[in-house]
Amino acid sequence: MVQRLHEIGYFNYTLTPSCRVGVFFVWKGSRTKLRLITDARCSNQKFLEAPGVSLMTSEGMGRIELEIEENLAGDGKVLDGVAIHLGLSDVKDCFHRLRVPFWLSKFFCWAAVPAKVVGLAGAELEGKVLKPLDAVYPCPGSLCQGFSWSLYFAQRANEEICRRCSILGRSIISNDRGRPIVLRLGGSGEVANYYVYVDNLGVLHQDLSLVEKAMSELQEAFNSRGLLLHTTDISEGATLALGCIVEGEKFRSRISPVRLWKIYKAISGLLHRGRCSGQVLEILVGHLTFVGLMWRSSLSILHTVYKFIHRHYNEVAKIWSSVAEELRCFQGVLFLLVQDWSRQWNTLVSSSDASLTGYGVCHAEWDRKQVADTGRVLERSRFKRSSGHSARESALHAAGFSFQEGKWEKVVGSIDSLRAAGWELQQDVPEVPSAGLRRELWQPKMWGTWKFHENILVLEARTVLLSLKRIALTTFGHDLRQLLLCDNMSVVLSFERCRSKNFKLLRIIREFSAFCMARNIHVAIRWVPSEFNIADEPSRLHESEKSSLLVDLLDDFWPGSKSVSSPLTHVTEESAAAF
């Protein structure tokens, strides 16, 4: 094997290896070829943890939007004859074509071989003339699949090549943590939407000629650098991309039927057997998570499965009834994981807040563009993993401790805890525009007092659910994109991720998710400071403590914005009692 790889120029050679590795093989997807994987666990320990990368997965495919100009929105035939074109290609043997410097390749040396085996007898290597039986160490001259930094280098290299193309250079690359792909119908401009998933490239646009031109540029750009692209495929019908089906004619995304049926049968088989180890269940949950990202609401189903995995990871045990119930429930919604691109943003924005005594929900009318620009930002994009941690550090950080001045100390404050746990705040995340939080734009719609005492997180979550139900249970509350505002970051992130360790909170998220799936509503929930949340006032009607709102000091405004006829100052204890 060494001789065969030597003949194609795969190896460099050295007499002084920095580290040694092993190799093994796995089947490629077609099961007709083998993939060479480097066992670089020892080498990886000599490097810092690689920075994270944001990739396009089924979640990004599910967030695609078809934006229709307002003057065309009322036309029932506006989508007739319109199709979205998807261009796909991938880099052939991407990792093996990305060359690395000699000093780096010495960290991945294979077992030594005699110099004569690779034709180096009599050659000079590192100042020494080699004899036939002198040991030389082959080391890959390209990125190794198994090196912790390989994915980062490959992703960044391919992204940079795409940015240098004239068409794609004007676009923003799409991924799960960034803004969604937005296809504008009736708009102008030649900005194509594209994504890079390591060696897989995709371009979307309604203009076929633009997609063809972009793919032609990519072909030339990559091939000229020795990164050969496979044949480009451009289609408008059902196309398989990143494990998802993209239907450009029907304006929707869904999971591949082959993948869905495999998961469906796997769940059935596991439940029929009735026993498994946590490790086996973990593999299945990994597949469920991938398909669930198409519609994140489905991930709220999973809860007890994680406890089973942790408790019985290395032993076979009877599947708990609660685990079986969650798996059956997920199996039941598998074929509902379809995302409609043509849902438009609702111009009605809802803000909610809760105190220990009461709750309040307020509504405002925003311009559709302002709603869309605000709702397309993910709150979790505020946080980015900054560095790696050992198991000990991760456990202590999870408990709210920070290593300061040579010892572990308890950290007070959620932001400090995040930083201590290796997360950093991104400063360039667009905030909810203060012009839309002005008092005169908002009107109270629901307020009241709680009948039971609960944790404030649970109360805030209940109010968010009320905020959604007031819209979803109306005649127009379906097939739309809805923006909700809340001033509790923990609740916002839990609803956005559709997960929570707090089971009381998770039950509310499940009910919230059920409304979203039943009414085909995509919800974007954004955080606003408590001082700017107008719903704070109606939530404190029965408290002696006055609201600390600062909305009256806001001086930003949107030209042409209209104030409501019933301002918040009309909310009194008498009207609350009547409600």
PDB file of C-alpha atoms in Angstrom, residues 220-347:
ATOM      1  CA  GLU A 220     -13.059  27.288 -13.288  1.00  0.00           C
ATOM      2  CA  ALA A 221     -11.993  28.627  -9.878  1.00  0.00           C
ATOM      3  CA  PHE A 222     -11.615  25.213  -8.233  1.00  0.00           C
ATOM      4  CA  ASN A 223     -10.116  23.383 -11.206  1.00  0.00           C
ATOM      5  CA  SER A 224      -7.479  26.083 -11.709  1.00  0.00           C
ATOM      6  CA  ARG A 225      -6.257  25.415  -8.143  1.00  0.00           C
ATOM      7  CA  GLY A 226      -6.055  21.668  -8.558  1.00  0.00           C
ATOM      8  CA  LEU A 227      -9.319  21.048  -6.690  1.00  0.00           C
ATOM      9  CA  LEU A 228     -11.219  19.174  -9.360  1.00  0.00           C
ATOM     10  CA  LEU A 229     -15.021  19.416  -9.258  1.00  0.00           C
ATOM     11  CA  HIS A 230     -17.283  16.589 -10.311  1.00  0.00           C
ATOM     12  CA  THR A 231     -19.838  17.247 -13.032  1.00  0.00           C
ATOM     13  CA  THR A 232     -22.226  20.066 -12.153  1.00  0.00           C
ATOM     14  CA  ASP A 233     -25.898  19.163 -11.769  1.00  0.00           C
ATOM     15  CA  ILE A 234     -28.574  21.886 -12.103  1.00  0.00           C
ATOM     16  CA  SER A 235     -32.231  21.024 -11.547  1.00  0.00           C
ATOM     17  CA  GLU A 236     -35.545  22.521 -10.485  1.00  0.00           C
ATOM     18  CA  GLY A 237     -37.384  19.347  -9.502  1.00  0.00           C
ATOM     19  CA  ALA A 238     -36.873  17.153  -6.446  1.00  0.00           C
ATOM     20  CA  THR A 239     -33.114  17.150  -5.822  1.00  0.00           C
ATOM     21  CA  LEU A 240     -31.127  15.318  -3.149  1.00  0.00           C
ATOM     22  CA  ALA A 241     -28.801  17.709  -1.315  1.00  0.00           C
ATOM     23  CA  LEU A 242     -27.102  17.070   2.046  1.00  0.00           C
ATOM     24  CA  GLY A 243     -29.530  14.257   2.878  1.00  0.00           C
ATOM     25  CA  CYS A 244     -32.571  16.439   2.121  1.00  0.00           C
ATOM     26  CA  ILE A 245     -34.948  16.717  -0.804  1.00  0.00           C
ATOM     27  CA  VAL A 246     -35.138  20.252  -2.199  1.00  0.00           C
ATOM     28  CA  GLU A 247     -38.197  20.749  -4.405  1.00  0.00           C
ATOM     29  CA  GLY A 248     -37.726  23.913  -6.425  1.00  0.00           C
ATOM     30  CA  GLU A 249     -41.065  23.581  -8.215  1.00  0.00           C
ATOM     31  CA  LYS A 250     -43.155  23.026  -5.063  1.00  0.00           C
ATOM     32  CA  PHE A 251     -41.140  25.458  -2.904  1.00  0.00           C
ATOM     33  CA  ARG A 252     -40.461  23.119  -0.018  1.00  0.00           C
ATOM     34  CA  SER A 253     -37.773  21.059   1.705  1.00  0.00           C
ATOM     35  CA  ARG A 254     -38.103  17.639   3.263  1.00  0.00           C
ATOM     36  CA  ILE A 255     -35.999  14.713   4.426  1.00  0.00           C
ATOM     37  CA  SER A 256     -35.028  12.026   1.921  1.00  0.00           C
ATOM     38  CA  PRO A 257     -37.689   9.251   1.902  1.00  0.00           C
ATOM     39  CA  VAL A 258     -34.949   6.610   1.966  1.00  0.00           C
ATOM     40  CA  ARG A 259     -33.533   8.086   5.164  1.00  0.00           C
ATOM     41  CA  LEU A 260     -36.987   8.483   6.702  1.00  0.00           C
ATOM     42  CA  TRP A 261     -37.940   4.854   6.091  1.00  0.00           C
ATOM     43  CA  LYS A 262     -34.629   3.591   7.455  1.00  0.00           C
ATOM     44  CA  ILE A 263     -35.206   5.540  10.665  1.00  0.00           C
ATOM     45  CA  TYR A 264     -38.852   4.437  10.829  1.00  0.00           C
ATOM     46  CA  LYS A 265     -37.836   0.769  10.526  1.00  0.00           C
ATOM     47  CA  ALA A 266     -34.974   1.219  12.993  1.00  0.00           C
ATOM     48  CA  ILE A 267     -37.364   2.575  15.635  1.00  0.00           C
ATOM     49  CA  SER A 268     -39.825  -0.255  14.971  1.00  0.00           C
ATOM     50  CA  GLY A 269     -37.083  -2.864  15.248  1.00  0.00           C
ATOM     51  CA  LEU A 270     -35.706  -1.410  18.456  1.00  0.00           C
ATOM     52  CA  LEU A 271     -39.151  -1.228  20.081  1.00  0.00           C
ATOM     53  CA  HIS A 272     -39.954  -4.781  18.971  1.00  0.00           C
ATOM     54  CA  ARG A 273     -36.730  -6.042  20.544  1.00  0.00           C
ATOM     55  CA  GLY A 274     -37.436  -4.129  23.750  1.00  0.00           C
ATOM     56  CA  ARG A 275     -33.797  -4.047  24.890  1.00  0.00           C
ATOM     57  CA  CYS A 276     -30.681  -2.160  23.869  1.00  0.00           C
ATOM     58  CA  SER A 277     -27.590  -0.434  25.227  1.00  0.00           C
ATOM     59  CA  GLY A 278     -27.246   3.295  25.637  1.00  0.00           C
ATOM     60  CA  GLN A 279     -24.579   3.288  22.935  1.00  0.00           C
ATOM     61  CA  VAL A 280     -26.974   1.792  20.365  1.00  0.00           C
ATOM     62  CA  LEU A 281     -29.716   4.241  21.352  1.00  0.00           C
ATOM     63  CA  GLU A 282     -27.232   7.104  21.041  1.00  0.00           C
ATOM     64  CA  ILE A 283     -26.622   6.183  17.390  1.00  0.00           C
ATOM     65  CA  LEU A 284     -30.356   6.181  16.703  1.00  0.00           C
ATOM     66  CA  VAL A 285     -30.837   9.519  18.500  1.00  0.00           C
ATOM     67  CA  GLY A 286     -28.083  10.980  16.321  1.00  0.00           C
ATOM     68  CA  HIS A 287     -30.109  10.094  13.216  1.00  0.00           C
ATOM     69  CA  LEU A 288     -33.298  11.414  14.812  1.00  0.00           C
ATOM     70  CA  THR A 289     -31.549  14.698  15.549  1.00  0.00           C
ATOM     71  CA  PHE A 290     -30.452  15.096  11.930  1.00  0.00           C
ATOM     72  CA  VAL A 291     -33.962  14.636  10.540  1.00  0.00           C
ATOM     73  CA  GLY A 292     -35.495  16.603  13.417  1.00  0.00           C
ATOM     74  CA  LEU A 293     -33.445  19.658  12.514  1.00  0.00           C
ATOM     75  CA  MET A 294     -35.601  19.995   9.409  1.00  0.00           C
ATOM     76  CA  TRP A 295     -38.314  21.110  11.855  1.00  0.00           C
ATOM     77  CA  ARG A 296     -36.769  21.785  15.248  1.00  0.00           C
ATOM     78  CA  SER A 297     -40.111  21.495  17.025  1.00  0.00           C
ATOM     79  CA  SER A 298     -39.822  17.704  16.744  1.00  0.00           C
ATOM     80  CA  LEU A 299     -36.689  17.701  18.942  1.00  0.00           C
ATOM     81  CA  SER A 300     -38.796  18.683  21.954  1.00  0.00           C
ATOM     82  CA  ILE A 301     -40.098  15.095  21.963  1.00  0.00           C
ATOM     83  CA  LEU A 302     -36.758  13.698  23.132  1.00  0.00           C
ATOM     84  CA  HIS A 303     -35.984  13.902  26.835  1.00  0.00           C
ATOM     85  CA  THR A 304     -35.860  10.580  28.713  1.00  0.00           C
ATOM     86  CA  VAL A 305     -33.765   8.998  25.934  1.00  0.00           C
ATOM     87  CA  TYR A 306     -30.758  11.035  27.058  1.00  0.00           C
ATOM     88  CA  LYS A 307     -31.063   9.742  30.638  1.00  0.00           C
ATOM     89  CA  PHE A 308     -31.282   6.157  29.373  1.00  0.00           C
ATOM     90  CA  ILE A 309     -28.181   6.635  27.241  1.00  0.00           C
ATOM     91  CA  HIS A 310     -26.230   8.008  30.191  1.00  0.00           C
ATOM     92  CA  ARG A 311     -27.318   5.306  32.643  1.00  0.00           C
ATOM     93  CA  HIS A 312     -26.971   2.225  30.406  1.00  0.00           C
ATOM     94  CA  TYR A 313     -24.294   3.344  27.953  1.00  0.00           C
ATOM     95  CA  ASN A 314     -22.164   0.177  28.162  1.00  0.00           C
ATOM     96  CA  GLU A 315     -24.825  -2.357  29.105  1.00  0.00           C
ATOM     97  CA  VAL A 316     -27.934  -3.810  27.512  1.00  0.00           C
ATOM     98  CA  ALA A 317     -31.082  -2.958  29.447  1.00  0.00           C
ATOM     99  CA  LYS A 318     -34.842  -3.057  28.996  1.00  0.00           C
ATOM    100  CA  ILE A 319     -36.108   0.044  27.220  1.00  0.00           C
ATOM    101  CA  TRP A 320     -38.010   2.236  29.652  1.00  0.00           C
ATOM    102  CA  SER A 321     -41.686   2.843  28.906  1.00  0.00           C
ATOM    103  CA  SER A 322     -41.040   6.608  28.780  1.00  0.00           C
ATOM    104  CA  VAL A 323     -38.257   6.078  26.218  1.00  0.00           C
ATOM    105  CA  ALA A 324     -40.515   3.852  24.113  1.00  0.00           C
ATOM    106  CA  GLU A 325     -43.253   6.501  24.244  1.00  0.00           C
ATOM    107  CA  GLU A 326     -40.869   9.214  23.010  1.00  0.00           C
ATOM    108  CA  LEU A 327     -39.608   7.001  20.170  1.00  0.00           C
ATOM    109  CA  ARG A 328     -43.156   6.154  19.051  1.00  0.00           C
ATOM    110  CA  CYS A 329     -44.092   9.830  19.149  1.00  0.00           C
ATOM    111  CA  PHE A 330     -41.070  10.799  17.048  1.00  0.00           C
ATOM    112  CA  GLN A 331     -41.867   7.976  14.651  1.00  0.00           C
ATOM    113  CA  GLY A 332     -45.357   9.411  14.260  1.00  0.00           C
ATOM    114  CA  VAL A 333     -44.159  12.868  13.177  1.00  0.00           C
ATOM    115  CA  LEU A 334     -41.353  11.693  10.877  1.00  0.00           C
ATOM    116  CA  PHE A 335     -43.408  12.208   7.734  1.00  0.00           C
ATOM    117  CA  LEU A 336     -44.578  15.653   8.834  1.00  0.00           C
ATOM    118  CA  LEU A 337     -41.048  17.059   8.638  1.00  0.00           C
ATOM    119  CA  VAL A 338     -41.683  19.229   5.598  1.00  0.00           C
ATOM    120  CA  GLN A 339     -40.927  22.948   5.403  1.00  0.00           C
ATOM    121  CA  ASP A 340     -42.886  25.313   3.163  1.00  0.00           C
ATOM    122  CA  TRP A 341     -40.780  28.148   1.704  1.00  0.00           C
ATOM    123  CA  SER A 342     -43.744  30.316   0.668  1.00  0.00           C
ATOM    124  CA  ARG A 343     -44.928  31.160   4.206  1.00  0.00           C
ATOM    125  CA  GLN A 344     -44.772  34.952   4.589  1.00  0.00           C
ATOM    126  CA  TRP A 345     -43.947  36.961   7.694  1.00  0.00           C
ATOM    127  CA  ASN A 346     -46.911  38.094   9.748  1.00  0.00           C
ATOM    128  CA  THR A 347     -46.880  41.873  10.241  1.00  0.00           C
TER     129      THR A 347
END
